[in-house]
Short mmCIF file of C-alpha atoms and ligand atoms in Angstrom, two decimals:
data_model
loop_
_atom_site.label_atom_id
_atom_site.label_comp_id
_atom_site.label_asym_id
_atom_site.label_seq_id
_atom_site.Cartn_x
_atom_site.Cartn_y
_atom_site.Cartn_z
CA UNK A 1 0.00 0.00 0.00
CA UNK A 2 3.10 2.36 0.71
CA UNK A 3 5.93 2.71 -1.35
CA UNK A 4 8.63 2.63 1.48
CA UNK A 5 11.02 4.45 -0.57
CA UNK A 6 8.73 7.53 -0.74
CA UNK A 7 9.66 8.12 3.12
CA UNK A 8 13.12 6.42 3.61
CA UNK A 9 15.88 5.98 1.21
CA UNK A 10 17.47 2.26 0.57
CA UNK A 11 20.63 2.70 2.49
CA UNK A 12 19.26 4.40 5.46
CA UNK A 13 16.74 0.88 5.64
CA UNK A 14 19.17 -1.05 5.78
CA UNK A 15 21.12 0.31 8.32
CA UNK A 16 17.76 0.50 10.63
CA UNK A 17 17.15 -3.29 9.66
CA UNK A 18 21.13 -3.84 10.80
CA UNK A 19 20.70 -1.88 13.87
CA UNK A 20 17.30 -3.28 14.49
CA UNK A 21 17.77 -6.84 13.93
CA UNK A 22 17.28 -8.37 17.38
CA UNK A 23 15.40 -5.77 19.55
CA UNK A 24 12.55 -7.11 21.02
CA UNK A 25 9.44 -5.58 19.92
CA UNK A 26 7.18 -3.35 20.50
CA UNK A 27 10.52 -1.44 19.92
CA UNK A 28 10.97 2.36 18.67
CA UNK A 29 14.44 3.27 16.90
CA UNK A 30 15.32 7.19 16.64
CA UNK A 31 17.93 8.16 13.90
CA UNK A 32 20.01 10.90 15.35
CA UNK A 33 21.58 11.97 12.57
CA UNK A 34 18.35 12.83 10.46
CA UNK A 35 17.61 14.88 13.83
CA UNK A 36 20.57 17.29 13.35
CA UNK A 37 19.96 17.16 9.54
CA UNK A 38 16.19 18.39 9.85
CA UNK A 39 17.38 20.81 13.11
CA UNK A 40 20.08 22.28 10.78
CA UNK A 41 17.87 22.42 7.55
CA UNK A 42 15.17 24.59 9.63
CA UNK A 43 17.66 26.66 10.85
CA UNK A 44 18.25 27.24 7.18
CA UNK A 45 15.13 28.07 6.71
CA UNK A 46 14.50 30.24 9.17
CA UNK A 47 18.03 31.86 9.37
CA UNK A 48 16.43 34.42 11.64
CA UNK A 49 14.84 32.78 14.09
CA UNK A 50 15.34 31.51 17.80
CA UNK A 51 14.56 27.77 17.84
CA UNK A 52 13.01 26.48 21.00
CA UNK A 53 12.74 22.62 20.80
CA UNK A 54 9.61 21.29 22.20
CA UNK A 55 10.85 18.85 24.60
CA UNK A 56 7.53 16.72 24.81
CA UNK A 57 7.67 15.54 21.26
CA UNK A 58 10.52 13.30 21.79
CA UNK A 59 12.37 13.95 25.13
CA UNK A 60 15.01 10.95 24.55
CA UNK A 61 18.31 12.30 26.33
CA UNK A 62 20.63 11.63 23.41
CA UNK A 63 17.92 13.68 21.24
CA UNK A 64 18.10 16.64 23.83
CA UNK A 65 21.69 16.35 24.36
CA UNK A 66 22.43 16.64 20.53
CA UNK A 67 20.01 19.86 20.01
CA UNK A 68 21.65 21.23 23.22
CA UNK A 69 25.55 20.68 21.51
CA UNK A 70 24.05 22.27 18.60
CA UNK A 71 23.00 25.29 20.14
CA UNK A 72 18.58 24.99 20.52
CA UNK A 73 16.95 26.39 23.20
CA UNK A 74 14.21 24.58 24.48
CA UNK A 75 10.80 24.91 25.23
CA UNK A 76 9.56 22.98 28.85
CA UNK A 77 6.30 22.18 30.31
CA UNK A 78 6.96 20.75 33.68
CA UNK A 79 9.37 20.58 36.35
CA UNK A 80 10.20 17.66 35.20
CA UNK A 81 11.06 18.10 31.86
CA UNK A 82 13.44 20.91 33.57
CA UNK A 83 14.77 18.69 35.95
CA UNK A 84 16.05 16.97 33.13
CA UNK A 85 17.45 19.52 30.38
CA UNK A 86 19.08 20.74 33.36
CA UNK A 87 20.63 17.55 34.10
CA UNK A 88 22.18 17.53 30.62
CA UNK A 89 23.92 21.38 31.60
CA UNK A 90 21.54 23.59 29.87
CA UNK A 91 21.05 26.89 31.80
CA UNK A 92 17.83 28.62 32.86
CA UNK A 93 18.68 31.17 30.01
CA UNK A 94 18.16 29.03 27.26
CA UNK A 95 14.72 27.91 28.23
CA UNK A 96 10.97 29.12 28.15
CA UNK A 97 8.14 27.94 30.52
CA UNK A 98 5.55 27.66 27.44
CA UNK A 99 2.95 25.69 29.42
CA UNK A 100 0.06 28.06 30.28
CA UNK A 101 -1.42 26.11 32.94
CA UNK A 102 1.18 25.60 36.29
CA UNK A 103 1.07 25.89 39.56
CA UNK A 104 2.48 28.57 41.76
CA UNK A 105 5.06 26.61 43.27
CA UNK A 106 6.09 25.40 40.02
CA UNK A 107 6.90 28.99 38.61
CA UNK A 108 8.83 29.52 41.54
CA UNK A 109 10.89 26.15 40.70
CA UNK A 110 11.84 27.74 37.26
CA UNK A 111 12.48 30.88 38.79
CA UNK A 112 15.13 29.57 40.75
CA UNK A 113 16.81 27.83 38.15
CA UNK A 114 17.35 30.85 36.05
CA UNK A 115 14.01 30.61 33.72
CA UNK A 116 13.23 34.28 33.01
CA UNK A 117 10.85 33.59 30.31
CA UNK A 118 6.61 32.63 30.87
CA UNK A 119 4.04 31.70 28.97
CA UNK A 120 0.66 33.12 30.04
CA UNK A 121 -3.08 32.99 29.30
CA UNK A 122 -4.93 33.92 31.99
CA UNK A 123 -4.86 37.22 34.99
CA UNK A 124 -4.57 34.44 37.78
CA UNK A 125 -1.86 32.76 36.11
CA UNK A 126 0.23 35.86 35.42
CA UNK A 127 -0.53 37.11 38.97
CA UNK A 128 1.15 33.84 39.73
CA UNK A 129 4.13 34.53 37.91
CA UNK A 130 4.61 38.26 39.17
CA UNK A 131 4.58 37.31 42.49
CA UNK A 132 6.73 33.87 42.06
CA UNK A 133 9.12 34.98 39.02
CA UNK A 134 9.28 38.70 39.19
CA UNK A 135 10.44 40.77 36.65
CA UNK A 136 10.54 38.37 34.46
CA UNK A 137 9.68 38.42 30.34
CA UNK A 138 5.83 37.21 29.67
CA UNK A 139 4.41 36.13 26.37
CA UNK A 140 0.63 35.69 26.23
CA UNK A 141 -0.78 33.06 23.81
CA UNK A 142 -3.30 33.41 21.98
CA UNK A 143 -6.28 31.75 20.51
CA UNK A 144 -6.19 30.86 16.68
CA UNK A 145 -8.54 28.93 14.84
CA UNK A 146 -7.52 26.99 12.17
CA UNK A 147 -8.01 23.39 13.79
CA UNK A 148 -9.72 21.76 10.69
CA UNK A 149 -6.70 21.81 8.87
CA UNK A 150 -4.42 20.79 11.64
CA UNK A 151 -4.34 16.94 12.27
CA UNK A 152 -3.77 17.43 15.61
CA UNK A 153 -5.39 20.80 16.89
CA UNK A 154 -3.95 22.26 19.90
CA UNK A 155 -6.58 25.03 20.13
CA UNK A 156 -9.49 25.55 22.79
CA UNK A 157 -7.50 24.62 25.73
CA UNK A 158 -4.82 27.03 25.08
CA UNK A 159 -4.43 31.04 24.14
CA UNK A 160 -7.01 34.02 24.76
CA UNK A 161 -8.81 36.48 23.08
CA UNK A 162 -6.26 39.35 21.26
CA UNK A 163 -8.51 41.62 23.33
CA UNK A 164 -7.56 39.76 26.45
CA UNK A 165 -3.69 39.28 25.32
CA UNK A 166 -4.03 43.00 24.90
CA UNK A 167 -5.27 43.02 28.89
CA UNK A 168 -2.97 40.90 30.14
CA UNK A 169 0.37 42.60 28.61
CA UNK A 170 -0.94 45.82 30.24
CA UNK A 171 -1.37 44.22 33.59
CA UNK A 172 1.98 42.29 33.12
CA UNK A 173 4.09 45.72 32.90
CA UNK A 174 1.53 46.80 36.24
CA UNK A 175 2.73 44.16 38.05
CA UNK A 176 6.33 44.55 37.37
CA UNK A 177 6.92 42.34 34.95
CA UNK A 178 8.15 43.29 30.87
CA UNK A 179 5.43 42.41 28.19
CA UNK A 180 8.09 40.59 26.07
CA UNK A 181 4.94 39.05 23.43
CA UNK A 182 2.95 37.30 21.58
CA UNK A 183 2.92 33.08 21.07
CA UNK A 184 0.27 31.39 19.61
CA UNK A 185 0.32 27.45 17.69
CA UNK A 186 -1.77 27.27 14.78
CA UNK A 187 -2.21 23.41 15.59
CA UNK A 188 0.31 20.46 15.02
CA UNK A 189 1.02 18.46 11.54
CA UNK A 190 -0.72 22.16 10.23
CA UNK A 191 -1.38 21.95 6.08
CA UNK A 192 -2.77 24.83 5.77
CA UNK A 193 0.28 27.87 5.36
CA UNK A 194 -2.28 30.53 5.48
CA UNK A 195 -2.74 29.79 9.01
CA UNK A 196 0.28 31.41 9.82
CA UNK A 197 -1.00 34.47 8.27
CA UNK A 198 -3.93 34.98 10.33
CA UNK A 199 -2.24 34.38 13.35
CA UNK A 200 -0.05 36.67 12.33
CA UNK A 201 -2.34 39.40 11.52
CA UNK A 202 -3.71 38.93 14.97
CA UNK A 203 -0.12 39.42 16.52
CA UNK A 204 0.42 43.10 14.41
CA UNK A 205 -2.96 44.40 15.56
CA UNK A 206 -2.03 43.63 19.41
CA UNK A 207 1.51 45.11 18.76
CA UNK A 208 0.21 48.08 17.54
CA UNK A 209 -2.78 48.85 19.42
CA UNK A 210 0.25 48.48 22.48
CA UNK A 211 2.38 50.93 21.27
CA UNK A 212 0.13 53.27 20.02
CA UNK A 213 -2.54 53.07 23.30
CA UNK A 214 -0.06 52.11 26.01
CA UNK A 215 3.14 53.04 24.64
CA UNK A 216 4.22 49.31 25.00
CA UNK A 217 6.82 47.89 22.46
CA UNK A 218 6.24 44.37 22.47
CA UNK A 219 9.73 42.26 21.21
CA UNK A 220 9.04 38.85 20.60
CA UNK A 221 6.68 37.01 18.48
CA UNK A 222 6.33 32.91 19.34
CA UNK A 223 4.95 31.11 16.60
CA UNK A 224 4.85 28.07 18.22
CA UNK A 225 5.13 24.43 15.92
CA UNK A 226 2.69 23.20 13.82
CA UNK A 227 5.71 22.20 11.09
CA UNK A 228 4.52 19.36 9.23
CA UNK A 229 6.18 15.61 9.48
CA UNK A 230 5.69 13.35 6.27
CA UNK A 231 2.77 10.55 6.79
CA UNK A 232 0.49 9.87 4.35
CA UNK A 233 -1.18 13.22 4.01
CA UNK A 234 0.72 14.71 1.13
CA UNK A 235 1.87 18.45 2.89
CA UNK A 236 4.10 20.92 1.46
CA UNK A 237 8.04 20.86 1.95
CA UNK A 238 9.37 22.79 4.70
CA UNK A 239 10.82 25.80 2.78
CA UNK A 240 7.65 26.21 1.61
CA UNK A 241 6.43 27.20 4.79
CA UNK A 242 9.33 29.24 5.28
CA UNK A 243 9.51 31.52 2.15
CA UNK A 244 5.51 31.63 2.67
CA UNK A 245 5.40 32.81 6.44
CA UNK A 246 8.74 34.88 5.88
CA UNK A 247 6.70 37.03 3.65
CA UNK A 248 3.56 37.53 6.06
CA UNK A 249 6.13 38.41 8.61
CA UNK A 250 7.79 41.01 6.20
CA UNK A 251 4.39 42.30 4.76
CA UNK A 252 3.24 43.23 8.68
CA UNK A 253 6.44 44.12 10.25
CA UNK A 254 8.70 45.50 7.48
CA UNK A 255 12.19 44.81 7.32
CA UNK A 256 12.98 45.07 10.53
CA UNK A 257 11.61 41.73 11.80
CA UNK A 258 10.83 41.05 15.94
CA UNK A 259 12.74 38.41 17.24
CA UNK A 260 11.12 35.34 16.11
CA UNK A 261 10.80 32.46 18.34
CA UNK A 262 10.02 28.62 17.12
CA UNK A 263 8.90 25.99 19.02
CA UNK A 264 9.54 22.66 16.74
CA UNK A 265 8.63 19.21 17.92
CA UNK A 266 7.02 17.06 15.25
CA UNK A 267 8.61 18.40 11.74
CA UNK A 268 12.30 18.06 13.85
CA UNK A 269 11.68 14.36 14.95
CA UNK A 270 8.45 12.70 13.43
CA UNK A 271 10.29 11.69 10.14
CA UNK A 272 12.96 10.09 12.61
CA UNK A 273 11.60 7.22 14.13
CA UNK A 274 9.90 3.58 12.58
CA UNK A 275 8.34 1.60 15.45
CA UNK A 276 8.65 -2.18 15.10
CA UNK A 277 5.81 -4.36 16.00
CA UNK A 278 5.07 -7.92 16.00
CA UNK A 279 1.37 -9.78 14.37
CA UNK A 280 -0.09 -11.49 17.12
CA UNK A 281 -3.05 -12.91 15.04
CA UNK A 282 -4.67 -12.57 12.20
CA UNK A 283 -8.35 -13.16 12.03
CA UNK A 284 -11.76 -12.75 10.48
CA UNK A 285 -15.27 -11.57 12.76
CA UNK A 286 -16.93 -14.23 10.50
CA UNK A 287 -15.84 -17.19 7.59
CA UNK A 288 -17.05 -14.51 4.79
CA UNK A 289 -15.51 -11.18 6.33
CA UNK A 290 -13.71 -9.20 3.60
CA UNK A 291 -12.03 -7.77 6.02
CA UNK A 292 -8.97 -8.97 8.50
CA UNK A 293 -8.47 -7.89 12.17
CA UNK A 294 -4.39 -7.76 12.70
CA UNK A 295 -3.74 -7.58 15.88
CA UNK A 296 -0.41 -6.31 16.84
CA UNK A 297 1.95 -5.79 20.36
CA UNK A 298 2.04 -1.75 19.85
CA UNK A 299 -1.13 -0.12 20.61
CA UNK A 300 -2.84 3.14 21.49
CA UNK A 301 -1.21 2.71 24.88
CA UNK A 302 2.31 1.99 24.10
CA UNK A 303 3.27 4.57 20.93
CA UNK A 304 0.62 5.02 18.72
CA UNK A 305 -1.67 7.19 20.89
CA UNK A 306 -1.56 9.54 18.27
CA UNK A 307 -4.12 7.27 16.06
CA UNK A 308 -7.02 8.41 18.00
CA UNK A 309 -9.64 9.15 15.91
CA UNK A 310 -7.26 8.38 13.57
CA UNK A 311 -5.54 11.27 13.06
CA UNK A 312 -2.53 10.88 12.43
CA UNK A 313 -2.19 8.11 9.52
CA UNK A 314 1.66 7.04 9.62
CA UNK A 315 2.93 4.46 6.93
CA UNK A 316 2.47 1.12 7.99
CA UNK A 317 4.78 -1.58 5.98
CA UNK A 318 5.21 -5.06 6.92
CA UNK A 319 8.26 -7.60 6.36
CA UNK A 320 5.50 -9.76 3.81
CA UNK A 321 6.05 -6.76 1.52
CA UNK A 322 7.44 -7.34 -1.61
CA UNK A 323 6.65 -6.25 -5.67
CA UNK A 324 3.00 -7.99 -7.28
CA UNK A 325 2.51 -9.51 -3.25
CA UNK A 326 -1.26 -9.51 -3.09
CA UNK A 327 -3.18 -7.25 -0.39
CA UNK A 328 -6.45 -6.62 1.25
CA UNK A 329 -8.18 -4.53 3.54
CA UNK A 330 -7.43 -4.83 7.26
CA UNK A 331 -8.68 -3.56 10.68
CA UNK A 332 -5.25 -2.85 12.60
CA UNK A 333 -5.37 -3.00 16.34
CA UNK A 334 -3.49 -3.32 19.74
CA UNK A 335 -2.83 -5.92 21.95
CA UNK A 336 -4.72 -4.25 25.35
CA UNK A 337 -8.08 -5.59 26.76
CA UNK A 338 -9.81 -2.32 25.55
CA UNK A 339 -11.97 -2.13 22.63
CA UNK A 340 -10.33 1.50 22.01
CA UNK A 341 -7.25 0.25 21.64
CA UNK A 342 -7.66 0.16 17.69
CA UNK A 343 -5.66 2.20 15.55
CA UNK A 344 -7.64 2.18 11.87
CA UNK A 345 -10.82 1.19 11.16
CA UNK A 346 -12.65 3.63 8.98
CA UNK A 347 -9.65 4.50 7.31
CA UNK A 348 -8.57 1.16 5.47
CA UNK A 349 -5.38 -0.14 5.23
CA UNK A 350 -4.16 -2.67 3.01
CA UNK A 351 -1.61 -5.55 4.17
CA UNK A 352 -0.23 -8.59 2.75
CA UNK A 353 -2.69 -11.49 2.55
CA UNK A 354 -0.11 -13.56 3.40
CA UNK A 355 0.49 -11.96 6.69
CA UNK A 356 0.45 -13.98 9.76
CA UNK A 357 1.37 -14.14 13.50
CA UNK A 358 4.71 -13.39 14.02
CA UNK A 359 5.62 -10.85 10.76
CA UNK A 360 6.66 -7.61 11.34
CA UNK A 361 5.02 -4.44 10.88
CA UNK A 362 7.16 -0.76 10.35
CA UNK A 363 5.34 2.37 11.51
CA UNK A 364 7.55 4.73 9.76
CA UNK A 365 7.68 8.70 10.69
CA UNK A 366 6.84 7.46 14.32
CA UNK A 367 9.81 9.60 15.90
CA UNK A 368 7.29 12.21 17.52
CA UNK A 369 4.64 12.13 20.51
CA UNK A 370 5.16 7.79 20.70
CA UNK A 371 8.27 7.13 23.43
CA UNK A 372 7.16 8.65 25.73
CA UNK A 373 2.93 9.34 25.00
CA UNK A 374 2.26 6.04 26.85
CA UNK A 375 0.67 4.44 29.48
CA UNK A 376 2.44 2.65 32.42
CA UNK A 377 1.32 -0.63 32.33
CA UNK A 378 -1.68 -0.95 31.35
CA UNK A 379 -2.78 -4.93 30.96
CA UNK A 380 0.81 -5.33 32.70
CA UNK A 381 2.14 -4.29 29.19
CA UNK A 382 5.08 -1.51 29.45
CA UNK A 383 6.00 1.79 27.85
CA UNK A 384 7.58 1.00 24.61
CA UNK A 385 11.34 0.77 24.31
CA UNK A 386 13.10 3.52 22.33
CA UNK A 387 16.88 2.52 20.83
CA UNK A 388 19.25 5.99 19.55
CA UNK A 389 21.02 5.10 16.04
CA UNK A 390 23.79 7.46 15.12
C1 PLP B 1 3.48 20.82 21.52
C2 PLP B 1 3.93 22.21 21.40
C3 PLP B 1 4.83 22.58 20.39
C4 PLP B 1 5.31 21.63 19.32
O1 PLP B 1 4.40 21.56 18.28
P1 PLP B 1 4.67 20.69 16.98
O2 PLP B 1 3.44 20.86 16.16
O3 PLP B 1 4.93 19.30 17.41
O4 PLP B 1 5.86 21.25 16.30
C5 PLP B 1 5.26 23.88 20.38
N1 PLP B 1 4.83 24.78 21.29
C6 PLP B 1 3.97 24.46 22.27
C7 PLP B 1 3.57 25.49 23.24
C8 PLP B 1 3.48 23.17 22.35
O5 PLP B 1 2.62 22.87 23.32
#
């Protein structure tokens, strides 16, 4: 059904299927080096921009400790997650606290460890920050819409009103602390481009109305992720986006750009992973069902939490593949006692006919939101097991 060369050349396979050999599976194996390649390409891209890696999408320490050597900042959510790029010898000054919901305590916790730089969306929250992390440099999200063509929309839960932003950057300087800007995420895996330029369009009118109304000059503009990875959605390339949101930021702003902030997770490290799953059985609901159930050891809870409601479709290619091999429609699901643990049903994949218990399966672009999206132990079955390749 997938072409396998359309998402990885021949000589990286075979190295994964060298390196991969005799892991145990459900396994997930990240290729370093096409990290640094796509880090370095979007720095190319966006030559003038300050990348801020979003930790959560794949926060394997040799993928954070490479970024870190190659100068990102990153972008943290929890103590946790700064418990542990701090571990690896990044300073406070190279990190944001981008989460807009955290507790008091917690802002004091990045205060102390040098973090000078807050998300907000909300008075209480920002109260929270002036009084834990004072002083410090506050971007306010805002809301965008443009969730229908985002596979995975971020929107709703996160970002205000401009009109609010507007409030809150006034109150920020009241209490102390420097309006610094604007962030907003038009929505992860985002095909639309043009998304970009209404959020952007939202950002000038709140820098302006500052300036002119308050005689605050706002500095930074955070335009989250949203980059695209390749599955099979057909998206454009990555320059693309760049020349194409390059000029919206020109066209508002002149030639004398704010600093521009990114916050890449997916488009750095989705293309960089293939998780490696086993057939447990094949089987049919009845003797004249067209189609096959295949039910596999990597589920919704162990890596591929990102199917639900199938959103994300990655390329699924199995190790019956091979040229004129005959295939049919098939219902792939997960190995956990819960009826949502299936990954595509309405959407229909097609797999060998000759498939059976024991092949393999390849989820390729699976480097982003699998290691560590997981549950515990659910059914006693653990996290999945992610393996670094140079
Ligand atoms: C998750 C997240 C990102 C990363 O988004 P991608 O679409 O994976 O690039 C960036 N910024 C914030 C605030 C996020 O929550």
């Amino acid at each position: 059904m997938f072409n396998r060369s359309d998402y990885i050349s021949d000589s990286q396979w075979n190295r994964f299927l060298e390196f991969s050999k005799d892991l145990e599976t459900p396994n997930l194996v990240i290729n370093l080096n096409q990290i640094k390649f796509n880090f370095l390409k979007l720095k190319d891209a966006f030559p003038y921009a300050h990348i801020y890696y979003a930790i959560k999408s794949n926060p394997g320490e040799p993928v954070l400790k490479m970024l870190a050597e190659l100068g990102s900042n990153f972008d943290v959510a929890s103590r946790y997650e700064l418990d542990k790029i701090m571990s690896l010898g990044v300073t406070g000054e190279r990190l944001s606290y981008g989460n807009t919901i955290k507790k008091a305590k917690d802002i004091k916790y990045f205060y102390e460890n040098g973090v000078r730089m807050f998300a907000t969306d909300s008075k209480d929250d920002l109260r929270a920050i002036a009084e834990n992390a004072p002083g410090s440099r506050i971007y306010v999200r805002i809301l965008v819409e443009s969730s229908d063509t985002a596979d995975w929309p971020l929107s709703r839960k996160f970002g205000c009103h401009p009109d609010m932003a507007y409030d809150l950057l006034v109150m920020a300087r009241d209490l102390g602390l420097t309006p610094y800007g604007v962030s907003f995420h038009v929505g992860s895996q985002q095909r639309d481009i043009g998304s970009w330029n209404d959020a952007i369009a939202k950002v000038t009118y709140l820098y302006n109305s500052l300036e002119e109304e308050e005689g605050i000059k706002l500095t930074m503009i955070n335009m989250g992720g949203g980059f695209p990875a390749h599955y099979i959605q057909p998206t454009n390339e990555l320059d693309v986006y760049a020349s194409e949101i390059t000029r919206y930021l020109h066209e508002d702003f002149g030639d004398e750009l704010p600093m521009i902030v990114l916050e890449p997770g997916r488009s750095l490290v989705g293309d960089c992973g293939i998780l490696t799953s086993e057939v447990i059985l094949v089987s049919r609901k009845n003797n004249t069902a067209l189609q096959r159930w295949v039910y596999q050891d990597s589920g919704k809870f162990n890596g591929l939490i990102e199917t639900m409601d199938e959103a994300m479709k990655y390329p699924v290619i199995s190790s019956k593949d091979a040229p004129g091999e005959k295939e049919g429609e098939v219902i792939l699901a997960g190995p956990t006692c819960d009826s949502a643990d299936i990954m595509y049903e309405d959407y229909k994949y097609k797999l060998p006919v000759s498939l059976k218990a024991g092949d393999k399966l390849y989820w390729l672009s699976t480097g982003a939101y699998t290691s560590t999206y997981a549950s515990v132990e659910f059914n006693g079955f653990p996290p999945i097991k992610t393996y670094f390749m140079k």
